[in-house]
PDB file of C-alpha atoms in Angstrom:
ATOM      1  CA  MET A   1     -75.586  46.989 -76.014  1.00  0.00           C
ATOM      2  CA  ASP A   2     -78.351  45.786 -73.685  1.00  0.00           C
ATOM      3  CA  LYS A   3     -80.330  42.649 -74.437  1.00  0.00           C
ATOM      4  CA  PRO A   4     -83.252  43.105 -76.838  1.00  0.00           C
ATOM      5  CA  VAL A   5     -86.561  43.322 -74.983  1.00  0.00           C
ATOM      6  CA  ILE A   6     -89.333  40.996 -76.156  1.00  0.00           C
ATOM      7  CA  ALA A   7     -92.886  41.906 -75.121  1.00  0.00           C
ATOM      8  CA  ILE A   8     -95.048  38.866 -74.327  1.00  0.00           C
ATOM      9  CA  THR A   9     -98.776  39.523 -74.218  1.00  0.00           C
ATOM     10  CA  GLY A  10    -101.417  37.644 -72.287  1.00  0.00           C
ATOM     11  CA  PRO A  11    -104.545  37.918 -70.132  1.00  0.00           C
ATOM     12  CA  SER A  12    -104.807  39.684 -66.785  1.00  0.00           C
ATOM     13  CA  LYS A  13    -105.135  36.332 -65.021  1.00  0.00           C
ATOM     14  CA  GLY A  14    -103.986  32.831 -65.876  1.00  0.00           C
ATOM     15  CA  ALA A  15    -101.891  31.530 -68.803  1.00  0.00           C
ATOM     16  CA  ARG A  16     -98.821  31.562 -66.574  1.00  0.00           C
ATOM     17  CA  LEU A  17     -97.377  28.302 -67.884  1.00  0.00           C
ATOM     18  CA  PRO A  18     -97.324  29.165 -71.601  1.00  0.00           C
ATOM     19  CA  ARG A  19     -95.970  32.639 -70.879  1.00  0.00           C
ATOM     20  CA  PHE A  20     -93.307  31.104 -68.644  1.00  0.00           C
ATOM     21  CA  PHE A  21     -92.159  28.829 -71.469  1.00  0.00           C
ATOM     22  CA  VAL A  22     -92.195  31.689 -73.995  1.00  0.00           C
ATOM     23  CA  ALA A  23     -90.089  33.774 -71.600  1.00  0.00           C
ATOM     24  CA  ALA A  24     -87.692  30.842 -71.123  1.00  0.00           C
ATOM     25  CA  ALA A  25     -87.239  30.551 -74.899  1.00  0.00           C
ATOM     26  CA  VAL A  26     -86.639  34.291 -75.187  1.00  0.00           C
ATOM     27  CA  LYS A  27     -83.995  34.166 -72.433  1.00  0.00           C
ATOM     28  CA  LEU A  28     -82.354  31.116 -74.006  1.00  0.00           C
ATOM     29  CA  TYR A  29     -81.512  33.128 -77.114  1.00  0.00           C
ATOM     30  CA  GLY A  30     -80.392  36.287 -75.351  1.00  0.00           C
ATOM     31  CA  GLY A  31     -83.604  38.282 -75.100  1.00  0.00           C
ATOM     32  CA  LYS A  32     -85.186  39.989 -72.104  1.00  0.00           C
ATOM     33  CA  PRO A  33     -88.893  39.160 -71.644  1.00  0.00           C
ATOM     34  CA  LEU A  34     -91.396  41.877 -70.778  1.00  0.00           C
ATOM     35  CA  GLN A  35     -94.872  40.658 -69.791  1.00  0.00           C
ATOM     36  CA  LEU A  36     -97.800  42.782 -71.031  1.00  0.00           C
ATOM     37  CA  HIS A  37    -101.436  42.338 -70.041  1.00  0.00           C
ATOM     38  CA  PRO A  38    -104.615  44.455 -70.031  1.00  0.00           C
ATOM     39  CA  GLY A  39    -104.061  47.414 -67.755  1.00  0.00           C
ATOM     40  CA  THR A  40    -100.342  47.623 -68.499  1.00  0.00           C
ATOM     41  CA  ALA A  41     -99.257  51.029 -69.776  1.00  0.00           C
ATOM     42  CA  LEU A  42     -98.332  50.446 -73.407  1.00  0.00           C
ATOM     43  CA  ASP A  43     -94.959  51.969 -74.377  1.00  0.00           C
ATOM     44  CA  PRO A  44     -93.852  50.666 -77.801  1.00  0.00           C
ATOM     45  CA  ASP A  45     -90.403  52.213 -77.274  1.00  0.00           C
ATOM     46  CA  ALA A  46     -89.816  49.823 -74.363  1.00  0.00           C
ATOM     47  CA  TYR A  47     -89.460  46.672 -76.481  1.00  0.00           C
ATOM     48  CA  HIS A  48     -87.856  45.498 -79.720  1.00  0.00           C
ATOM     49  CA  GLY A  49     -89.941  42.441 -80.601  1.00  0.00           C
ATOM     50  CA  VAL A  50     -93.309  40.912 -79.752  1.00  0.00           C
ATOM     51  CA  VAL A  51     -94.855  37.532 -78.966  1.00  0.00           C
ATOM     52  CA  ILE A  52     -98.658  37.514 -79.036  1.00  0.00           C
ATOM     53  CA  ALA A  53     -99.378  34.461 -76.907  1.00  0.00           C
ATOM     54  CA  GLY A  54    -102.249  31.971 -77.122  1.00  0.00           C
ATOM     55  CA  GLY A  55    -105.486  31.936 -75.132  1.00  0.00           C
ATOM     56  CA  HIS A  56    -109.234  32.415 -75.489  1.00  0.00           C
ATOM     57  CA  ASP A  57    -111.048  32.868 -78.799  1.00  0.00           C
ATOM     58  CA  VAL A  58    -110.927  36.232 -80.572  1.00  0.00           C
ATOM     59  CA  GLU A  59    -114.209  38.153 -80.423  1.00  0.00           C
ATOM     60  CA  PRO A  60    -115.898  37.923 -83.872  1.00  0.00           C
ATOM     61  CA  VAL A  61    -117.017  41.551 -83.826  1.00  0.00           C
ATOM     62  CA  LEU A  62    -113.387  42.365 -84.705  1.00  0.00           C
ATOM     63  CA  TYR A  63    -113.891  40.814 -88.139  1.00  0.00           C
ATOM     64  CA  ALA A  64    -117.522  41.902 -88.530  1.00  0.00           C
ATOM     65  CA  ALA A  65    -119.065  38.485 -87.887  1.00  0.00           C
ATOM     66  CA  GLU A  66    -121.888  37.231 -85.673  1.00  0.00           C
ATOM     67  CA  PRO A  67    -120.980  34.742 -82.907  1.00  0.00           C
ATOM     68  CA  GLU A  68    -121.522  31.146 -84.012  1.00  0.00           C
ATOM     69  CA  VAL A  69    -120.331  29.391 -80.862  1.00  0.00           C
ATOM     70  CA  LYS A  70    -120.711  29.879 -77.108  1.00  0.00           C
ATOM     71  CA  PRO A  71    -118.666  32.982 -76.321  1.00  0.00           C
ATOM     72  CA  ASN A  72    -115.405  32.766 -74.409  1.00  0.00           C
ATOM     73  CA  TYR A  73    -113.875  36.147 -75.175  1.00  0.00           C
ATOM     74  CA  ASP A  74    -111.581  38.692 -73.529  1.00  0.00           C
ATOM     75  CA  SER A  75    -112.354  42.095 -75.054  1.00  0.00           C
ATOM     76  CA  GLU A  76    -109.731  43.946 -73.028  1.00  0.00           C
ATOM     77  CA  ARG A  77    -107.039  41.549 -74.161  1.00  0.00           C
ATOM     78  CA  ASP A  78    -108.211  41.795 -77.777  1.00  0.00           C
ATOM     79  CA  ALA A  79    -107.874  45.590 -77.576  1.00  0.00           C
ATOM     80  CA  LEU A  80    -104.388  45.480 -76.038  1.00  0.00           C
ATOM     81  CA  GLU A  81    -103.031  42.912 -78.469  1.00  0.00           C
ATOM     82  CA  SER A  82    -104.581  44.597 -81.499  1.00  0.00           C
ATOM     83  CA  ALA A  83    -102.797  47.801 -80.500  1.00  0.00           C
ATOM     84  CA  VAL A  84     -99.505  45.942 -79.985  1.00  0.00           C
ATOM     85  CA  ILE A  85     -99.785  44.198 -83.361  1.00  0.00           C
ATOM     86  CA  LYS A  86    -100.639  47.376 -85.268  1.00  0.00           C
ATOM     87  CA  SER A  87     -97.792  49.243 -83.591  1.00  0.00           C
ATOM     88  CA  ALA A  88     -95.319  46.444 -84.405  1.00  0.00           C
ATOM     89  CA  LEU A  89     -96.441  46.323 -88.032  1.00  0.00           C
ATOM     90  CA  ALA A  90     -96.150  50.091 -88.392  1.00  0.00           C
ATOM     91  CA  SER A  91     -92.632  50.171 -86.934  1.00  0.00           C
ATOM     92  CA  GLN A  92     -91.450  46.942 -88.632  1.00  0.00           C
ATOM     93  CA  LYS A  93     -90.750  45.212 -85.317  1.00  0.00           C
ATOM     94  CA  PRO A  94     -90.440  41.417 -85.434  1.00  0.00           C
ATOM     95  CA  LEU A  95     -93.593  39.651 -84.301  1.00  0.00           C
ATOM     96  CA  LEU A  96     -94.512  36.041 -83.565  1.00  0.00           C
ATOM     97  CA  GLY A  97     -98.197  35.263 -83.079  1.00  0.00           C
ATOM     98  CA  ILE A  98     -99.039  31.982 -81.335  1.00  0.00           C
ATOM     99  CA  CYS A  99    -102.472  30.360 -81.799  1.00  0.00           C
ATOM    100  CA  ARG A 100    -104.922  33.214 -81.090  1.00  0.00           C
ATOM    101  CA  GLY A 101    -101.963  35.523 -81.734  1.00  0.00           C
ATOM    102  CA  ALA A 102    -101.780  34.264 -85.321  1.00  0.00           C
ATOM    103  CA  GLN A 103    -105.538  34.663 -85.641  1.00  0.00           C
ATOM    104  CA  LEU A 104    -105.452  38.218 -84.318  1.00  0.00           C
ATOM    105  CA  LEU A 105    -102.569  39.118 -86.630  1.00  0.00           C
ATOM    106  CA  ASN A 106    -104.701  37.922 -89.537  1.00  0.00           C
ATOM    107  CA  ILE A 107    -107.698  39.959 -88.319  1.00  0.00           C
ATOM    108  CA  CYS A 108    -105.611  43.120 -87.883  1.00  0.00           C
ATOM    109  CA  LEU A 109    -104.718  42.818 -91.567  1.00  0.00           C
ATOM    110  CA  GLY A 110    -108.344  42.422 -92.657  1.00  0.00           C
ATOM    111  CA  GLY A 111    -108.751  38.633 -92.517  1.00  0.00           C
ATOM    112  CA  THR A 112    -111.444  36.449 -90.936  1.00  0.00           C
ATOM    113  CA  LEU A 113    -111.679  33.224 -88.929  1.00  0.00           C
ATOM    114  CA  HIS A 114    -113.492  29.923 -88.902  1.00  0.00           C
ATOM    115  CA  GLN A 115    -115.255  30.122 -85.530  1.00  0.00           C
ATOM    116  CA  SER A 116    -115.534  26.337 -85.214  1.00  0.00           C
ATOM    117  CA  LEU A 117    -113.334  23.736 -86.902  1.00  0.00           C
ATOM    118  CA  ARG A 118    -115.456  20.630 -86.386  1.00  0.00           C
ATOM    119  CA  GLU A 119    -117.038  21.006 -89.807  1.00  0.00           C
ATOM    120  CA  GLN A 120    -113.630  21.574 -91.419  1.00  0.00           C
ATOM    121  CA  ARG A 121    -111.985  18.420 -90.118  1.00  0.00           C
ATOM    122  CA  LYS A 122    -112.166  15.259 -92.230  1.00  0.00           C
ATOM    123  CA  LYS A 123    -108.738  13.648 -91.810  1.00  0.00           C
ATOM    124  CA  THR A 124    -107.656  15.021 -88.447  1.00  0.00           C
ATOM    125  CA  SER A 125    -108.926  14.762 -84.888  1.00  0.00           C
ATOM    126  CA  HIS A 126    -110.535  17.688 -83.064  1.00  0.00           C
ATOM    127  CA  ARG A 127    -108.845  16.516 -79.863  1.00  0.00           C
ATOM    128  CA  TRP A 128    -106.672  19.042 -78.037  1.00  0.00           C
ATOM    129  CA  THR A 129    -103.151  17.906 -77.167  1.00  0.00           C
ATOM    130  CA  VAL A 130     -99.904  19.598 -76.097  1.00  0.00           C
ATOM    131  CA  PHE A 131     -97.991  16.690 -77.625  1.00  0.00           C
ATOM    132  CA  PRO A 132     -96.848  16.713 -81.285  1.00  0.00           C
ATOM    133  CA  MET A 133     -99.503  14.362 -82.651  1.00  0.00           C
ATOM    134  CA  LYS A 134    -100.767  16.316 -85.670  1.00  0.00           C
ATOM    135  CA  THR A 135     -99.099  16.731 -89.037  1.00  0.00           C
ATOM    136  CA  LEU A 136     -97.831  20.053 -90.362  1.00  0.00           C
ATOM    137  CA  CYS A 137     -97.400  20.299 -94.137  1.00  0.00           C
ATOM    138  CA  ILE A 138     -94.910  23.064 -94.923  1.00  0.00           C
ATOM    139  CA  SER A 139     -95.322  24.787 -98.279  1.00  0.00           C
ATOM    140  CA  ARG A 140     -92.478  24.214-100.717  1.00  0.00           C
ATOM    141  CA  GLU A 141     -93.534  27.267-102.728  1.00  0.00           C
ATOM    142  CA  VAL A 142     -93.165  29.763 -99.879  1.00  0.00           C
ATOM    143  CA  ASN A 143     -89.476  30.149 -99.090  1.00  0.00           C
ATOM    144  CA  GLY A 144     -90.069  32.151 -95.953  1.00  0.00           C
ATOM    145  CA  HIS A 145     -89.287  32.023 -92.252  1.00  0.00           C
ATOM    146  CA  ILE A 146     -91.326  28.887 -91.552  1.00  0.00           C
ATOM    147  CA  GLN A 147     -89.519  26.885 -94.231  1.00  0.00           C
ATOM    148  CA  GLN A 148     -86.152  28.338 -93.222  1.00  0.00           C
ATOM    149  CA  ARG A 149     -86.657  27.504 -89.535  1.00  0.00           C
ATOM    150  CA  LEU A 150     -88.569  24.221 -89.735  1.00  0.00           C
ATOM    151  CA  GLY A 151     -87.348  22.938 -93.103  1.00  0.00           C
ATOM    152  CA  GLN A 152     -89.353  21.487 -95.975  1.00  0.00           C
ATOM    153  CA  GLY A 153     -91.820  18.608 -95.887  1.00  0.00           C
ATOM    154  CA  ARG A 154     -93.750  17.545 -92.814  1.00  0.00           C
ATOM    155  CA  ARG A 155     -93.350  18.110 -89.100  1.00  0.00           C
ATOM    156  CA  LYS A 156     -95.362  17.080 -86.041  1.00  0.00           C
ATOM    157  CA  ILE A 157     -97.167  19.759 -84.047  1.00  0.00           C
ATOM    158  CA  ASN A 158     -99.627  20.057 -81.160  1.00  0.00           C
ATOM    159  CA  SER A 159    -103.169  21.443 -81.308  1.00  0.00           C
ATOM    160  CA  LEU A 160    -105.055  23.518 -78.717  1.00  0.00           C
ATOM    161  CA  HIS A 161    -107.471  25.618 -80.751  1.00  0.00           C
ATOM    162  CA  ASN A 162    -111.169  25.920 -81.627  1.00  0.00           C
ATOM    163  CA  GLN A 163    -110.737  28.482 -84.381  1.00  0.00           C
ATOM    164  CA  ALA A 164    -108.471  29.049 -87.363  1.00  0.00           C
ATOM    165  CA  ILE A 165    -107.828  31.428 -90.232  1.00  0.00           C
ATOM    166  CA  ASN A 166    -110.454  31.576 -92.965  1.00  0.00           C
ATOM    167  CA  ALA A 167    -110.022  34.543 -95.337  1.00  0.00           C
ATOM    168  CA  LEU A 168    -106.389  35.614 -95.402  1.00  0.00           C
ATOM    169  CA  GLY A 169    -105.427  39.131 -94.340  1.00  0.00           C
ATOM    170  CA  GLU A 170    -103.672  41.641 -96.579  1.00  0.00           C
ATOM    171  CA  ASP A 171     -99.912  41.211 -97.103  1.00  0.00           C
ATOM    172  CA  LEU A 172     -99.942  37.674 -95.690  1.00  0.00           C
ATOM    173  CA  THR A 173     -99.171  34.325 -97.242  1.00  0.00           C
ATOM    174  CA  VAL A 174     -99.906  30.787 -96.041  1.00  0.00           C
ATOM    175  CA  SER A 175     -96.691  28.887 -95.388  1.00  0.00           C
ATOM    176  CA  ALA A 176     -98.104  25.696 -93.813  1.00  0.00           C
ATOM    177  CA  ARG A 177    -101.364  23.758 -93.445  1.00  0.00           C
ATOM    178  CA  ASP A 178    -102.485  20.543 -91.765  1.00  0.00           C
ATOM    179  CA  LEU A 179    -103.792  17.406 -93.472  1.00  0.00           C
ATOM    180  CA  ASP A 180    -107.276  18.948 -93.752  1.00  0.00           C
ATOM    181  CA  GLY A 181    -105.878  22.037 -95.454  1.00  0.00           C
ATOM    182  CA  ILE A 182    -106.531  24.202 -92.383  1.00  0.00           C
ATOM    183  CA  VAL A 183    -104.095  27.103 -92.202  1.00  0.00           C
ATOM    184  CA  GLN A 184    -101.367  26.469 -89.627  1.00  0.00           C
ATOM    185  CA  ALA A 185     -98.797  29.173 -90.406  1.00  0.00           C
ATOM    186  CA  ILE A 186     -98.877  32.614 -91.979  1.00  0.00           C
ATOM    187  CA  GLU A 187     -96.210  35.193 -92.605  1.00  0.00           C
ATOM    188  CA  SER A 188     -95.639  38.506 -94.314  1.00  0.00           C
ATOM    189  CA  PRO A 189     -93.230  38.384 -97.260  1.00  0.00           C
ATOM    190  CA  ASN A 190     -92.646  42.114 -96.769  1.00  0.00           C
ATOM    191  CA  GLY A 191     -92.072  42.130 -93.007  1.00  0.00           C
ATOM    192  CA  PRO A 192     -88.660  41.516 -91.409  1.00  0.00           C
ATOM    193  CA  TYR A 193     -90.036  38.713 -89.208  1.00  0.00           C
ATOM    194  CA  THR A 194     -93.817  38.795 -89.110  1.00  0.00           C
ATOM    195  CA  LEU A 195     -95.386  35.378 -88.683  1.00  0.00           C
ATOM    196  CA  GLY A 196     -98.114  33.480 -86.903  1.00  0.00           C
ATOM    197  CA  VAL A 197     -98.373  29.792 -86.053  1.00  0.00           C
ATOM    198  CA  GLN A 198    -101.574  28.015 -85.087  1.00  0.00           C
ATOM    199  CA  TRP A 199     -99.824  25.512 -82.814  1.00  0.00           C
ATOM    200  CA  HIS A 200     -97.947  26.139 -79.539  1.00  0.00           C
ATOM    201  CA  PRO A 201     -94.160  25.971 -80.053  1.00  0.00           C
ATOM    202  CA  GLU A 202     -93.559  27.022 -76.452  1.00  0.00           C
ATOM    203  CA  PHE A 203     -94.722  23.534 -75.371  1.00  0.00           C
ATOM    204  CA  LEU A 204     -92.339  21.901 -77.871  1.00  0.00           C
ATOM    205  CA  LEU A 205     -89.066  23.544 -76.862  1.00  0.00           C
ATOM    206  CA  TYR A 206     -87.369  20.144 -76.680  1.00  0.00           C
ATOM    207  CA  LEU A 207     -87.500  20.183 -80.502  1.00  0.00           C
ATOM    208  CA  GLY A 208     -84.808  22.292 -82.137  1.00  0.00           C
ATOM    209  CA  CYS A 209     -86.985  23.337 -85.066  1.00  0.00           C
ATOM    210  CA  GLN A 210     -89.587  24.758 -82.658  1.00  0.00           C
ATOM    211  CA  ARG A 211     -86.987  26.636 -80.631  1.00  0.00           C
ATOM    212  CA  ALA A 212     -85.765  28.105 -83.922  1.00  0.00           C
ATOM    213  CA  LEU A 213     -88.930  30.207 -84.163  1.00  0.00           C
ATOM    214  CA  PHE A 214     -87.957  32.038 -80.972  1.00  0.00           C
ATOM    215  CA  LYS A 215     -84.311  32.212 -81.985  1.00  0.00           C
ATOM    216  CA  GLY A 216     -85.330  33.949 -85.200  1.00  0.00           C
ATOM    217  CA  LEU A 217     -87.489  36.418 -83.287  1.00  0.00           C
ATOM    218  CA  VAL A 218     -84.672  37.408 -80.918  1.00  0.00           C
ATOM    219  CA  GLU A 219     -82.196  37.686 -83.802  1.00  0.00           C
ATOM    220  CA  HIS A 220     -84.478  40.062 -85.678  1.00  0.00           C
ATOM    221  CA  ALA A 221     -85.260  41.995 -82.485  1.00  0.00           C
ATOM    222  CA  THR A 222     -81.502  42.494 -82.020  1.00  0.00           C
ATOM    223  CA  ARG A 223     -81.273  43.906 -85.541  1.00  0.00           C
ATOM    224  CA  PHE A 224     -84.207  46.207 -84.851  1.00  0.00           C
ATOM    225  CA  GLN A 225     -82.525  47.382 -81.649  1.00  0.00           C
ATOM    226  CA  GLN A 226     -79.294  48.084 -83.548  1.00  0.00           C
ATOM    227  CA  ARG A 227     -81.111  50.070 -86.252  1.00  0.00           C
ATOM    228  CA  GLN A 228     -82.970  52.007 -83.573  1.00  0.00           C
ATOM    229  CA  ALA A 229     -79.723  52.853 -81.768  1.00  0.00           C
ATOM    230  CA  ALA A 230     -78.027  53.898 -85.008  1.00  0.00           C
ATOM    231  CA  SER A 231     -80.829  56.312 -85.853  1.00  0.00           C
ATOM    232  CA  GLN A 232     -80.712  58.124 -82.512  1.00  0.00           C
TER     233      GLN A 232
END
């Protein structure tokens, strides 16, 4: 059987470094990366799993809110990734949302966002960093993919985001927060591998627990590919 194909979404221009690292992680665990961006013909039959990569803020009109901060949006990318997410959910394809990808997953399931986190932070810094300098508190009550891949207790993560999940979308549960209680990881208890993380694991591939998120995605994409082949 061929390698499972993992679609990696992103903008038309830029974001080459994070997408390069995501692709490297996919290849490491036996997957074949497929880069998608606005303007790419969308063929859901061409891939077996999805990574919705990080980037600019999600446009608030998608969750029926007025802009509260200076806009930095990419409407074409929002449209593409919303379509990819909804297609993956409908077909039960494994999906990993990173940063804005987690936010957009939440929105596609009816959730909302905090547009600015400055007012939400009391114990943690608002400083952006690719280094693991912030604390992730993994829920002991949610025995899901985050706990299985990262373990229980606390881990160190990076932080490159302005926004975060506010109201939780349908069929999602919170599996990790930071020290301020801001949502850092969500997942679907009913999906085969449907999760979103607010940090950037692609910049932390030197940590085995962060690589495990991509390993899990490729493993579940392989299972999807096998089920697809068996049904044909």
